[in-house]
XYZ file of C-alpha atoms in Angstrom:
195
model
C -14.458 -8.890 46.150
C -15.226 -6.955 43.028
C -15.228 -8.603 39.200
C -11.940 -9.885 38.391
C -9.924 -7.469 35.866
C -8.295 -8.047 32.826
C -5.122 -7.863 31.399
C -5.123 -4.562 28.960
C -4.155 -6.905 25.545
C -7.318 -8.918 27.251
C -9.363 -6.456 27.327
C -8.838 -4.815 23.993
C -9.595 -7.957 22.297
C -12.617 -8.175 23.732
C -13.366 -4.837 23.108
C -12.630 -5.571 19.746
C -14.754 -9.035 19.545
C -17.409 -6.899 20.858
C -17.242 -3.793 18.279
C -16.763 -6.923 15.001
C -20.437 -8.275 16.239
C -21.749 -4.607 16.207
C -20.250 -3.147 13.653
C -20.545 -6.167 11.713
C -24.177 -6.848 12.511
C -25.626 -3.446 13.008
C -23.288 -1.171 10.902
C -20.279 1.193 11.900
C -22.115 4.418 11.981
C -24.842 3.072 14.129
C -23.423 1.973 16.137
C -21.959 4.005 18.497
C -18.694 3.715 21.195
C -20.536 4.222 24.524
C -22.799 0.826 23.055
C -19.958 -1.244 22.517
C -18.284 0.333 25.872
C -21.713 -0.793 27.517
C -21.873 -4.469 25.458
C -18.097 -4.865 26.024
C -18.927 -4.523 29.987
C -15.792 -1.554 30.364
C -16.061 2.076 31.183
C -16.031 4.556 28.047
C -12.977 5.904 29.412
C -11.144 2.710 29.308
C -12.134 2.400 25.858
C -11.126 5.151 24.981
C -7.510 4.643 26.723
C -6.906 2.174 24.873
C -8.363 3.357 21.021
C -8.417 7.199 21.420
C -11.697 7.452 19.417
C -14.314 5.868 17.610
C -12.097 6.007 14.238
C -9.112 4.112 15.980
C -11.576 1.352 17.179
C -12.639 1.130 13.451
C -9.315 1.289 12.043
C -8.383 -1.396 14.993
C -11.849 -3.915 14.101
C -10.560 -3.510 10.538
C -7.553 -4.853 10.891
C -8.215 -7.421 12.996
C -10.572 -8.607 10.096
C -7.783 -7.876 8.154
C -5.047 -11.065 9.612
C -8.799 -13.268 10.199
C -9.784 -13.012 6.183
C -5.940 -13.197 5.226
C -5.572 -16.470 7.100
C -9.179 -17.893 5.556
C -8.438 -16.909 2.176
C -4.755 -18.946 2.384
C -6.510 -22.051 4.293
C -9.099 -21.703 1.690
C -6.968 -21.575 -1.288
C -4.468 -24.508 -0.111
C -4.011 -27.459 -2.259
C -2.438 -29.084 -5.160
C -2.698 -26.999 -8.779
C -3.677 -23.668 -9.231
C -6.491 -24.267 -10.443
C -8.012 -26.498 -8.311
C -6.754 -23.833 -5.372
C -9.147 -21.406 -6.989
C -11.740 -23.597 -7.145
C -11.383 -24.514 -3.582
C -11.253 -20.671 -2.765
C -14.667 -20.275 -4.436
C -15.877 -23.389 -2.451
C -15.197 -21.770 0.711
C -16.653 -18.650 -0.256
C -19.670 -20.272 -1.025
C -19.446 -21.621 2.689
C -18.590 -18.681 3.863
C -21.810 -16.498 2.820
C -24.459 -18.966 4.334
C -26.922 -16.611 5.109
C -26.866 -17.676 9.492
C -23.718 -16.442 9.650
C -22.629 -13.631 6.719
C -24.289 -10.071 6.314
C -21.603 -9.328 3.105
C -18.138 -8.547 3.284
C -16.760 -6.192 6.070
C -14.731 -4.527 4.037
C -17.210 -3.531 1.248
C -19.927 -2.775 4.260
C -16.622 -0.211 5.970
C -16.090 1.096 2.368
C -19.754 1.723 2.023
C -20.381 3.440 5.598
C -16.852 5.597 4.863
C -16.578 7.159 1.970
C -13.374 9.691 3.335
C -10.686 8.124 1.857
C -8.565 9.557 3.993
C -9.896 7.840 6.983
C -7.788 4.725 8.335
C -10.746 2.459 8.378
C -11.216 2.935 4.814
C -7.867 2.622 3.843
C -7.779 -0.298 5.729
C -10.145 -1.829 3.786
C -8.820 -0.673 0.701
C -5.550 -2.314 1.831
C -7.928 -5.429 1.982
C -8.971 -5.248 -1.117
C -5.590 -4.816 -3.038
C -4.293 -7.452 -0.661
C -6.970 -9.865 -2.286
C -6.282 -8.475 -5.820
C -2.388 -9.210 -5.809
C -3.292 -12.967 -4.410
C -6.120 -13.435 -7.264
C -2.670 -12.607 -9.456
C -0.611 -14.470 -8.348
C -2.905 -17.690 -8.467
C -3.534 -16.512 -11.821
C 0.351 -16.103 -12.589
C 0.971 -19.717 -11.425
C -2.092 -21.080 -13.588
C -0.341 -19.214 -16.543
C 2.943 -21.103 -15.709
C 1.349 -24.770 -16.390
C -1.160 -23.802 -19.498
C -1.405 -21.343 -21.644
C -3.273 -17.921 -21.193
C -3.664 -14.647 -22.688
C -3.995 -12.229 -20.245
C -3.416 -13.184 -16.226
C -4.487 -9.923 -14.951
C -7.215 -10.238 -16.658
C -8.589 -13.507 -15.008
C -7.853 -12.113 -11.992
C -9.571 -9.010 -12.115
C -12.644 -11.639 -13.367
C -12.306 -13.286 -10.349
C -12.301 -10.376 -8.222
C -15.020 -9.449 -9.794
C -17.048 -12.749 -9.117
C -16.053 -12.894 -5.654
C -17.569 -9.184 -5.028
C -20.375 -9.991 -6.879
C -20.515 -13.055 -4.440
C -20.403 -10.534 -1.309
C -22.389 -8.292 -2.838
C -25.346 -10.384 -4.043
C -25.558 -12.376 -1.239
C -27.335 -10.024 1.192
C -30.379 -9.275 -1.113
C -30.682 -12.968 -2.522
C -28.663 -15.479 -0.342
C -26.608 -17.814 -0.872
C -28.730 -20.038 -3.260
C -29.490 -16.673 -5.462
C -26.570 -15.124 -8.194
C -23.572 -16.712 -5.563
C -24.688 -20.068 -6.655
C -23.311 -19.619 -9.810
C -19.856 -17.999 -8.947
C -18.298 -21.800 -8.983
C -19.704 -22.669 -12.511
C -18.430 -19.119 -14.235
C -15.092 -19.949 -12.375
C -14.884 -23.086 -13.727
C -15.677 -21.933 -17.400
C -13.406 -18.926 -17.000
C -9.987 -20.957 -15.958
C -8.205 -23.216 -18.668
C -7.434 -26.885 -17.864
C -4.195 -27.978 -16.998
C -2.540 -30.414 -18.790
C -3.159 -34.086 -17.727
């Protein structure tokens, strides 16, 4: 009796469990399909049944990391006041780039290794991006409902910037380097609520 099969759905999540480590790990553009057919234990052509080419698996791993980061980012930012739900975001982030388990953030790496914006996988992670930007707002919006602020977009856009900075910093200094300070200019840039 030969190796039991999977179901297809089966299957292309582990395809796609396989391509996150590699892609993730190793890059995009080095890696290449017949190594994460190999890894992934399926035949190239099954692989490519199911994705149609290398860009589809991209676009595919993308979004998948897509739903995972939109369901951290609202676990991480749950809580009672806006503020201290941004605090708590930055917390977690800080968790989340310990260096044994984060090489940066996929979708900065994705925008890095594809620069044609007209490829899915990029605009997938541009998607990403603008995703986090309009929930940065809105945290910011609801701060500006209980004190007073200037300019909500703009504390946003600061935070944005700080997480980034987090991601990006992280892989050439750690965690302990310029990420260990995102918390502290978070704190300074917020106002405090009323008591």
């Amino acid at each position: 009796m030969g190796p039991k099969r999977r179901a297809a759905a089966d299957t292309k999540e582990h395809i796609l469990a396989v391509a996150r480590e590699l892609f993730y790990q190793d890059g995009i553009r080095a890696t290449g399909v017949d190594r994460v057919a190999a890894e992934a234990n399926v035949a190239p052509p099954t692989l490519y049944r199911i994705f149609g080419s290398k860009d589809e698996l991209v676009a595919a791993y993308l979004e998948r990391e897509d739903h995972r980061y939109r369901e951290w980012f609202r676990a991480a930012a749950a809580g009672k006041g806006s503020r201290e739900r941004i605090l708590a975001l930055f917390d977690a982030l800080a968790e989340q780039v310990r260096p044994e388990s984060c090489r940066g953030c996929p979708f900065l790496i994705a925008l890095g290794e594809l620069p044609d914006h007209d490829a899915l996988g990029h605009r997938n992670a541009v998607t990403m991006k603008h995703w986090v930007r309009a929930q940065l707002g809105a945290l910011a919006g609801e701060l500006a409902a209980t004190v007073p602020m200037d300019d909500p977009p703009a504390l946003a856009d600061q935070l944005m910037l700080l997480m980034e900075g987090v991601y990006a910093t992280t892989q050439a200094f750690g965690p302990t380097g310029p990420a260990a300070r995102a918390r502290s200019l978070v704190e300074a840039l917020l106002p405090r609520e009323p008591a």
